[in-house]
Amino acid sequence: MAKAQQPPEQRLSFYLDILRKHLQKLEETVKTSLEDVPVVISGMASSTIGMLELPYKPLPFATDGSDLLTKTIAPTADFRHTTLLISGVKSDDDVMRGEETQLVGCQFELSEQEQLFLHPGTHAKHVRVQHGRALALKTYMTGEFFALLSKQAILANSVEEGGKLEEGNNLQWFEKGVRDSQQANLLHNAFLVRTNDLFKKATRQENYFYLSGLLVGSECRDLLNSIPAGITLAGEPVLVAHYSAALRVLGIADKCPVQTKTAEEVTLRGQLSVFTHSRIKEGTP
């Protein structure tokens, strides 16, 4: 955070030096020179606490990445790579940095029907897509609320991290959490995590998945009011598994196709697409 207070030139130099060291390690690993390879960066690097602040692009934006805001940083004697920095996107009351590039990597087809990009995480993103453009954005603080409740609230004593969704009774308790999230207020349901433990209805690990189901179910509840023609669920495999289960329990997966992709896959594809369009704009082969 201290670097955010430094002049832009110092911040940029600081972060490029970190990148240089990582690129040197990568060269050693692959035993190949990367000197002429460009670097593409998306996410918080373009924020107020990143290497160089770029303004948000207002919605809508093209899902092929052709009109996202970018900045090319020329190579220097200290950092010999051309660097492309990709900015984030904003609506009237919401923002995202990084997920816009992942959305591009999902390679949405042009369609008159409304599609949904769902990226689970600390701040889950729901982006509505139509006619090859991302039109509307909603952020849900699902992951952050889960971390606070499971680690800092009184519920921390009633849950235990560990195990996988498919192990033991974890899936059943997750599904119960999703179903319960539709029946009562989250502020009440959350206390059931404590009573589940007090009355020995669930183990603490099962309770962990129950709490997860409550929160993910509460988030996905909004989709029942406007089910899209299709959902692309992209993120880390563990979270994708949780959300896939929630969409199935809620009946959403029965009403529209849900395809899943990994965060790594869509990030790399999205960065390549944005980079290609930036070269075209610059007239660079």
mmCIF file of C-alpha atoms in Angstrom:
data_model
loop_
_atom_site.group_PDB
_atom_site.id
_atom_site.type_symbol
_atom_site.label_atom_id
_atom_site.label_comp_id
_atom_site.label_asym_id
_atom_site.label_seq_id
_atom_site.Cartn_x
_atom_site.Cartn_y
_atom_site.Cartn_z
ATOM 1 C CA MET A 1 0.000 0.000 0.000
ATOM 2 C CA ALA A 2 2.920 2.341 0.675
ATOM 3 C CA LYS A 3 3.872 2.212 -2.991
ATOM 4 C CA ALA A 4 0.497 3.733 -3.892
ATOM 5 C CA GLN A 5 1.725 6.982 -2.319
ATOM 6 C CA GLN A 6 4.851 7.105 -4.494
ATOM 7 C CA PRO A 7 5.123 9.109 -7.753
ATOM 8 C CA PRO A 8 3.974 7.110 -10.827
ATOM 9 C CA GLU A 9 7.522 6.756 -12.163
ATOM 10 C CA GLN A 10 8.760 5.174 -8.933
ATOM 11 C CA ARG A 11 5.774 2.826 -8.719
ATOM 12 C CA LEU A 12 6.274 1.680 -12.292
ATOM 13 C CA SER A 13 9.980 1.111 -11.768
ATOM 14 C CA PHE A 14 9.329 -0.807 -8.544
ATOM 15 C CA TYR A 15 6.855 -3.236 -10.122
ATOM 16 C CA LEU A 16 8.829 -3.681 -13.349
ATOM 17 C CA ASP A 17 11.823 -4.684 -11.260
ATOM 18 C CA ILE A 18 9.717 -7.387 -9.605
ATOM 19 C CA LEU A 19 8.539 -8.572 -13.024
ATOM 20 C CA ARG A 20 12.104 -8.667 -14.318
ATOM 21 C CA LYS A 21 13.177 -10.995 -11.525
ATOM 22 C CA HIS A 22 10.266 -13.353 -12.177
ATOM 23 C CA LEU A 23 10.970 -13.363 -15.903
ATOM 24 C CA GLN A 24 14.581 -14.279 -15.194
ATOM 25 C CA LYS A 25 13.407 -17.263 -13.138
ATOM 26 C CA LEU A 26 11.022 -18.254 -15.933
ATOM 27 C CA GLU A 27 13.864 -18.131 -18.463
ATOM 28 C CA GLU A 28 15.885 -20.430 -16.247
ATOM 29 C CA THR A 29 12.965 -22.841 -15.995
ATOM 30 C CA VAL A 30 12.143 -23.018 -19.724
ATOM 31 C CA LYS A 31 15.828 -22.622 -20.745
ATOM 32 C CA THR A 32 14.820 -20.092 -23.415
ATOM 33 C CA SER A 33 15.491 -16.386 -23.806
ATOM 34 C CA LEU A 34 12.383 -14.260 -23.364
ATOM 35 C CA GLU A 35 14.059 -10.959 -24.209
ATOM 36 C CA ASP A 36 11.801 -10.108 -27.165
ATOM 37 C CA VAL A 37 8.603 -11.495 -25.658
ATOM 38 C CA PRO A 38 6.011 -8.821 -24.757
ATOM 39 C CA VAL A 39 4.387 -8.783 -21.329
ATOM 40 C CA VAL A 40 0.602 -8.423 -20.958
ATOM 41 C CA ILE A 41 -0.828 -7.475 -17.554
ATOM 42 C CA SER A 42 -4.461 -7.260 -16.469
ATOM 43 C CA GLY A 43 -6.120 -6.853 -13.089
ATOM 44 C CA MET A 44 -5.156 -4.589 -10.201
ATOM 45 C CA ALA A 45 -1.861 -3.556 -11.824
ATOM 46 C CA SER A 46 -3.786 -0.688 -13.474
ATOM 47 C CA SER A 47 -5.428 0.443 -10.217
ATOM 48 C CA THR A 48 -4.561 3.188 -7.751
ATOM 49 C CA ILE A 49 -2.420 0.679 -5.801
ATOM 50 C CA GLY A 50 -0.870 -0.905 -8.892
ATOM 51 C CA MET A 51 2.046 -0.169 -11.149
ATOM 52 C CA LEU A 52 0.314 2.562 -13.163
ATOM 53 C CA GLU A 53 -3.232 3.835 -12.759
ATOM 54 C CA LEU A 54 -5.452 3.767 -15.840
ATOM 55 C CA PRO A 55 -9.036 5.064 -15.958
ATOM 56 C CA TYR A 56 -11.899 2.581 -16.099
ATOM 57 C CA LYS A 57 -13.612 2.064 -19.433
ATOM 58 C CA PRO A 58 -17.362 2.709 -19.083
ATOM 59 C CA LEU A 59 -19.739 -0.086 -20.066
ATOM 60 C CA PRO A 60 -20.504 -1.425 -22.600
ATOM 61 C CA PHE A 61 -17.407 -3.076 -24.083
ATOM 62 C CA ALA A 62 -16.863 -5.538 -26.912
ATOM 63 C CA THR A 63 -16.491 -9.148 -25.783
ATOM 64 C CA ASP A 64 -13.606 -9.661 -28.218
ATOM 65 C CA GLY A 65 -11.523 -7.131 -26.258
ATOM 66 C CA SER A 66 -11.165 -4.742 -29.180
ATOM 67 C CA ASP A 67 -12.200 -1.588 -27.315
ATOM 68 C CA LEU A 68 -10.834 -2.072 -23.805
ATOM 69 C CA LEU A 69 -8.559 0.698 -22.554
ATOM 70 C CA THR A 70 -4.875 -0.210 -22.673
ATOM 71 C CA LYS A 71 -1.483 1.430 -22.343
ATOM 72 C CA THR A 72 1.712 0.283 -23.987
ATOM 73 C CA ILE A 73 4.872 0.795 -21.954
ATOM 74 C CA ALA A 74 7.980 0.914 -24.106
ATOM 75 C CA PRO A 75 11.029 -1.194 -23.171
ATOM 76 C CA THR A 76 13.893 0.438 -21.299
ATOM 77 C CA ALA A 77 17.472 -0.445 -20.526
ATOM 78 C CA ASP A 78 16.323 -1.913 -17.201
ATOM 79 C CA PHE A 79 13.253 -3.734 -18.543
ATOM 80 C CA ARG A 80 13.641 -4.922 -22.124
ATOM 81 C CA HIS A 81 10.063 -5.995 -22.738
ATOM 82 C CA THR A 82 7.214 -4.109 -24.375
ATOM 83 C CA THR A 83 4.473 -4.143 -21.729
ATOM 84 C CA LEU A 84 0.740 -3.875 -22.342
ATOM 85 C CA LEU A 85 -1.343 -2.814 -19.358
ATOM 86 C CA ILE A 86 -5.096 -3.531 -19.570
ATOM 87 C CA SER A 87 -7.500 -1.315 -17.653
ATOM 88 C CA GLY A 88 -10.748 -2.254 -15.929
ATOM 89 C CA VAL A 89 -14.394 -1.480 -16.605
ATOM 90 C CA LYS A 90 -17.062 0.467 -14.735
ATOM 91 C CA SER A 91 -20.816 0.897 -14.735
ATOM 92 C CA ASP A 92 -22.645 3.746 -12.987
ATOM 93 C CA ASP A 93 -22.204 2.018 -9.614
ATOM 94 C CA ASP A 94 -19.814 -0.914 -10.036
ATOM 95 C CA VAL A 95 -16.282 -1.741 -11.183
ATOM 96 C CA MET A 96 -14.030 -4.642 -12.109
ATOM 97 C CA ARG A 97 -10.365 -5.047 -12.985
ATOM 98 C CA GLY A 98 -9.148 -8.314 -14.449
ATOM 99 C CA GLU A 99 -12.503 -10.006 -14.919
ATOM 100 C CA GLU A 100 -13.138 -8.016 -18.112
ATOM 101 C CA THR A 101 -10.109 -9.714 -19.661
ATOM 102 C CA GLN A 102 -11.312 -13.115 -18.456
ATOM 103 C CA LEU A 103 -14.707 -12.420 -20.008
ATOM 104 C CA VAL A 104 -12.966 -11.733 -23.322
ATOM 105 C CA GLY A 105 -11.197 -15.077 -22.935
ATOM 106 C CA CYS A 106 -14.541 -16.877 -22.715
ATOM 107 C CA GLN A 107 -15.033 -16.139 -26.436
ATOM 108 C CA PHE A 108 -18.756 -15.417 -26.329
ATOM 109 C CA GLU A 109 -20.603 -15.940 -29.594
ATOM 110 C CA LEU A 110 -22.529 -13.033 -31.086
ATOM 111 C CA SER A 111 -26.138 -13.657 -30.120
ATOM 112 C CA GLU A 112 -29.388 -11.775 -29.672
ATOM 113 C CA GLN A 113 -30.003 -13.886 -26.585
ATOM 114 C CA GLU A 114 -28.666 -12.638 -23.268
ATOM 115 C CA GLN A 115 -25.695 -14.584 -21.902
ATOM 116 C CA LEU A 116 -24.154 -14.376 -18.429
ATOM 117 C CA PHE A 117 -20.492 -14.360 -17.453
ATOM 118 C CA LEU A 118 -20.205 -15.536 -13.844
ATOM 119 C CA HIS A 119 -16.821 -15.260 -12.170
ATOM 120 C CA PRO A 120 -16.806 -16.503 -8.556
ATOM 121 C CA GLY A 121 -14.277 -15.212 -6.076
ATOM 122 C CA THR A 122 -13.715 -12.759 -3.252
ATOM 123 C CA HIS A 123 -15.878 -10.302 -5.159
ATOM 124 C CA ALA A 124 -17.930 -12.414 -7.561
ATOM 125 C CA LYS A 125 -18.866 -10.790 -10.861
ATOM 126 C CA HIS A 126 -22.047 -11.255 -12.895
ATOM 127 C CA VAL A 127 -21.839 -9.629 -16.332
ATOM 128 C CA ARG A 128 -24.709 -9.671 -18.824
ATOM 129 C CA VAL A 129 -23.654 -10.098 -22.458
ATOM 130 C CA GLN A 130 -25.706 -9.536 -25.608
ATOM 131 C CA HIS A 131 -24.921 -8.838 -29.274
ATOM 132 C CA GLY A 132 -21.206 -9.299 -28.608
ATOM 133 C CA ARG A 133 -21.099 -6.627 -25.919
ATOM 134 C CA ALA A 134 -20.911 -6.694 -22.130
ATOM 135 C CA LEU A 135 -23.796 -4.512 -21.024
ATOM 136 C CA ALA A 136 -24.361 -4.741 -17.262
ATOM 137 C CA LEU A 137 -22.265 -5.615 -14.213
ATOM 138 C CA LYS A 138 -23.026 -6.702 -10.654
ATOM 139 C CA THR A 139 -20.506 -7.496 -7.919
ATOM 140 C CA TYR A 140 -21.311 -9.792 -4.987
ATOM 141 C CA MET A 141 -18.979 -9.805 -1.967
ATOM 142 C CA THR A 142 -19.622 -13.513 -1.442
ATOM 143 C CA GLY A 143 -16.046 -14.653 -0.930
ATOM 144 C CA GLU A 144 -15.191 -11.796 1.401
ATOM 145 C CA PHE A 145 -18.299 -12.362 3.522
ATOM 146 C CA PHE A 146 -17.478 -16.073 3.711
ATOM 147 C CA ALA A 147 -13.945 -15.290 4.898
ATOM 148 C CA LEU A 148 -15.196 -12.849 7.538
ATOM 149 C CA LEU A 149 -17.895 -15.183 8.869
ATOM 150 C CA SER A 150 -15.757 -18.314 8.862
ATOM 151 C CA LYS A 151 -12.619 -16.738 10.328
ATOM 152 C CA GLN A 152 -13.543 -13.660 12.373
ATOM 153 C CA ALA A 153 -17.171 -14.009 13.476
ATOM 154 C CA ILE A 154 -18.528 -16.209 16.259
ATOM 155 C CA LEU A 155 -19.188 -18.783 13.535
ATOM 156 C CA ALA A 156 -15.434 -19.379 13.264
ATOM 157 C CA ASN A 157 -15.730 -21.748 16.228
ATOM 158 C CA SER A 158 -18.432 -23.760 14.461
ATOM 159 C CA VAL A 159 -16.709 -24.427 11.124
ATOM 160 C CA GLU A 160 -13.558 -26.205 10.063
ATOM 161 C CA GLU A 161 -11.861 -25.750 6.723
ATOM 162 C CA GLY A 162 -10.669 -28.858 4.929
ATOM 163 C CA GLY A 163 -11.985 -31.661 2.813
ATOM 164 C CA LYS A 164 -13.485 -31.534 -0.640
ATOM 165 C CA LEU A 165 -17.022 -30.930 -1.793
ATOM 166 C CA GLU A 166 -17.431 -34.507 -2.985
ATOM 167 C CA GLU A 167 -16.138 -36.105 0.223
ATOM 168 C CA GLY A 168 -18.386 -37.553 2.927
ATOM 169 C CA ASN A 169 -21.561 -35.545 3.506
ATOM 170 C CA ASN A 170 -20.040 -32.215 2.432
ATOM 171 C CA LEU A 171 -22.048 -31.979 -0.794
ATOM 172 C CA GLN A 172 -25.315 -32.742 0.985
ATOM 173 C CA TRP A 173 -24.663 -29.987 3.530
ATOM 174 C CA PHE A 174 -23.653 -27.550 0.815
ATOM 175 C CA GLU A 175 -26.857 -28.326 -1.079
ATOM 176 C CA LYS A 176 -28.886 -27.889 2.126
ATOM 177 C CA GLY A 177 -27.287 -24.468 2.566
ATOM 178 C CA VAL A 178 -28.285 -23.522 -0.977
ATOM 179 C CA ARG A 179 -31.875 -24.667 -0.412
ATOM 180 C CA ASP A 180 -32.108 -22.929 2.976
ATOM 181 C CA SER A 181 -30.829 -19.710 1.425
ATOM 182 C CA GLN A 182 -34.053 -19.533 -0.589
ATOM 183 C CA GLN A 183 -36.319 -19.975 2.415
ATOM 184 C CA ALA A 184 -35.159 -17.373 4.930
ATOM 185 C CA ASN A 185 -33.055 -14.268 5.425
ATOM 186 C CA LEU A 186 -29.272 -14.774 5.314
ATOM 187 C CA LEU A 187 -28.821 -12.991 8.659
ATOM 188 C CA HIS A 188 -31.019 -15.629 10.291
ATOM 189 C CA ASN A 189 -29.653 -18.545 8.301
ATOM 190 C CA ALA A 190 -26.100 -17.681 9.295
ATOM 191 C CA PHE A 191 -26.901 -18.291 12.946
ATOM 192 C CA LEU A 192 -28.011 -21.819 12.058
ATOM 193 C CA VAL A 193 -24.331 -22.551 11.463
ATOM 194 C CA ARG A 194 -23.796 -22.021 15.190
ATOM 195 C CA THR A 195 -26.804 -24.058 16.282
ATOM 196 C CA ASN A 196 -25.851 -26.869 13.890
ATOM 197 C CA ASP A 197 -22.660 -27.118 15.914
ATOM 198 C CA LEU A 198 -24.234 -26.604 19.340
ATOM 199 C CA PHE A 199 -26.860 -29.287 18.734
ATOM 200 C CA LYS A 200 -24.385 -31.584 16.965
ATOM 201 C CA LYS A 201 -26.468 -31.685 13.812
ATOM 202 C CA ALA A 202 -23.396 -31.337 11.626
ATOM 203 C CA THR A 203 -19.667 -31.695 11.979
ATOM 204 C CA ARG A 204 -17.666 -28.518 11.778
ATOM 205 C CA GLN A 205 -16.396 -29.476 8.347
ATOM 206 C CA GLU A 206 -19.956 -30.127 7.140
ATOM 207 C CA ASN A 207 -20.915 -26.781 8.652
ATOM 208 C CA TYR A 208 -18.168 -25.135 6.605
ATOM 209 C CA PHE A 209 -19.840 -26.346 3.422
ATOM 210 C CA TYR A 210 -23.278 -25.446 4.780
ATOM 211 C CA LEU A 211 -22.138 -21.849 5.282
ATOM 212 C CA SER A 212 -20.689 -21.828 1.778
ATOM 213 C CA GLY A 213 -24.012 -23.056 0.389
ATOM 214 C CA LEU A 214 -25.900 -20.320 2.237
ATOM 215 C CA LEU A 215 -23.767 -17.581 0.742
ATOM 216 C CA VAL A 216 -23.450 -18.942 -2.795
ATOM 217 C CA GLY A 217 -27.178 -19.693 -2.822
ATOM 218 C CA SER A 218 -27.979 -16.160 -1.674
ATOM 219 C CA GLU A 219 -25.862 -14.759 -4.488
ATOM 220 C CA CYS A 220 -27.324 -16.972 -7.205
ATOM 221 C CA ARG A 221 -30.873 -16.331 -6.005
ATOM 222 C CA ASP A 222 -30.924 -13.154 -8.091
ATOM 223 C CA LEU A 223 -30.557 -15.226 -11.256
ATOM 224 C CA LEU A 224 -33.962 -16.828 -10.697
ATOM 225 C CA ASN A 225 -35.573 -13.474 -11.498
ATOM 226 C CA SER A 226 -33.932 -13.309 -14.921
ATOM 227 C CA ILE A 227 -32.463 -16.560 -16.167
ATOM 228 C CA PRO A 228 -30.153 -15.951 -19.136
ATOM 229 C CA ALA A 229 -30.025 -18.058 -22.286
ATOM 230 C CA GLY A 230 -26.672 -19.436 -21.190
ATOM 231 C CA ILE A 231 -24.107 -19.110 -18.408
ATOM 232 C CA THR A 232 -20.329 -19.238 -18.703
ATOM 233 C CA LEU A 233 -18.900 -20.011 -15.279
ATOM 234 C CA ALA A 234 -15.172 -19.262 -15.178
ATOM 235 C CA GLY A 235 -12.851 -19.360 -12.200
ATOM 236 C CA GLU A 236 -10.789 -21.556 -9.923
ATOM 237 C CA PRO A 237 -11.861 -25.229 -10.129
ATOM 238 C CA VAL A 238 -12.910 -25.463 -6.460
ATOM 239 C CA LEU A 239 -15.199 -22.448 -6.720
ATOM 240 C CA VAL A 240 -16.537 -23.523 -10.106
ATOM 241 C CA ALA A 241 -17.564 -26.857 -8.538
ATOM 242 C CA HIS A 242 -19.447 -25.046 -5.743
ATOM 243 C CA TYR A 243 -21.277 -22.734 -8.128
ATOM 244 C CA SER A 244 -22.085 -25.554 -10.548
ATOM 245 C CA ALA A 245 -23.712 -27.441 -7.672
ATOM 246 C CA ALA A 246 -25.656 -24.348 -6.579
ATOM 247 C CA LEU A 247 -26.973 -23.679 -10.095
ATOM 248 C CA ARG A 248 -28.094 -27.294 -10.292
ATOM 249 C CA VAL A 249 -29.849 -27.241 -6.892
ATOM 250 C CA LEU A 250 -31.664 -24.020 -7.778
ATOM 251 C CA GLY A 251 -32.872 -25.525 -11.061
ATOM 252 C CA ILE A 252 -31.090 -22.853 -13.087
ATOM 253 C CA ALA A 253 -28.859 -25.400 -14.834
ATOM 254 C CA ASP A 254 -32.026 -27.181 -16.026
ATOM 255 C CA LYS A 255 -33.311 -24.031 -17.684
ATOM 256 C CA CYS A 256 -30.151 -22.809 -19.415
ATOM 257 C CA PRO A 257 -26.856 -24.451 -20.439
ATOM 258 C CA VAL A 258 -23.912 -23.851 -18.103
ATOM 259 C CA GLN A 259 -20.393 -24.199 -19.458
ATOM 260 C CA THR A 260 -17.357 -24.054 -17.181
ATOM 261 C CA LYS A 261 -13.854 -22.769 -17.830
ATOM 262 C CA THR A 262 -10.748 -22.347 -15.684
ATOM 263 C CA ALA A 263 -9.486 -18.931 -14.627
ATOM 264 C CA GLU A 264 -6.072 -19.613 -16.149
ATOM 265 C CA GLU A 265 -7.567 -20.597 -19.499
ATOM 266 C CA VAL A 266 -9.750 -17.516 -19.909
ATOM 267 C CA THR A 267 -7.119 -15.116 -18.565
ATOM 268 C CA LEU A 268 -4.499 -16.209 -21.101
ATOM 269 C CA ARG A 269 -6.970 -16.220 -23.996
ATOM 270 C CA GLY A 270 -8.318 -12.825 -22.998
ATOM 271 C CA GLN A 271 -4.878 -11.256 -22.671
ATOM 272 C CA LEU A 272 -3.858 -12.603 -26.076
ATOM 273 C CA SER A 273 -7.004 -11.238 -27.707
ATOM 274 C CA VAL A 274 -6.603 -7.761 -26.177
ATOM 275 C CA PHE A 275 -2.911 -7.734 -27.089
ATOM 276 C CA THR A 276 -3.691 -8.702 -30.697
ATOM 277 C CA HIS A 277 -6.250 -5.911 -31.038
ATOM 278 C CA SER A 278 -3.853 -3.385 -29.511
ATOM 279 C CA ARG A 279 -1.195 -4.292 -32.090
ATOM 280 C CA ILE A 280 -3.730 -3.858 -34.877
ATOM 281 C CA LYS A 281 -4.671 -0.409 -33.560
ATOM 282 C CA GLU A 282 -1.022 0.589 -33.391
ATOM 283 C CA GLY A 283 -0.336 -0.801 -36.850
ATOM 284 C CA THR A 284 2.288 -3.129 -35.414
ATOM 285 C CA PRO A 285 2.730 -6.553 -37.025
#
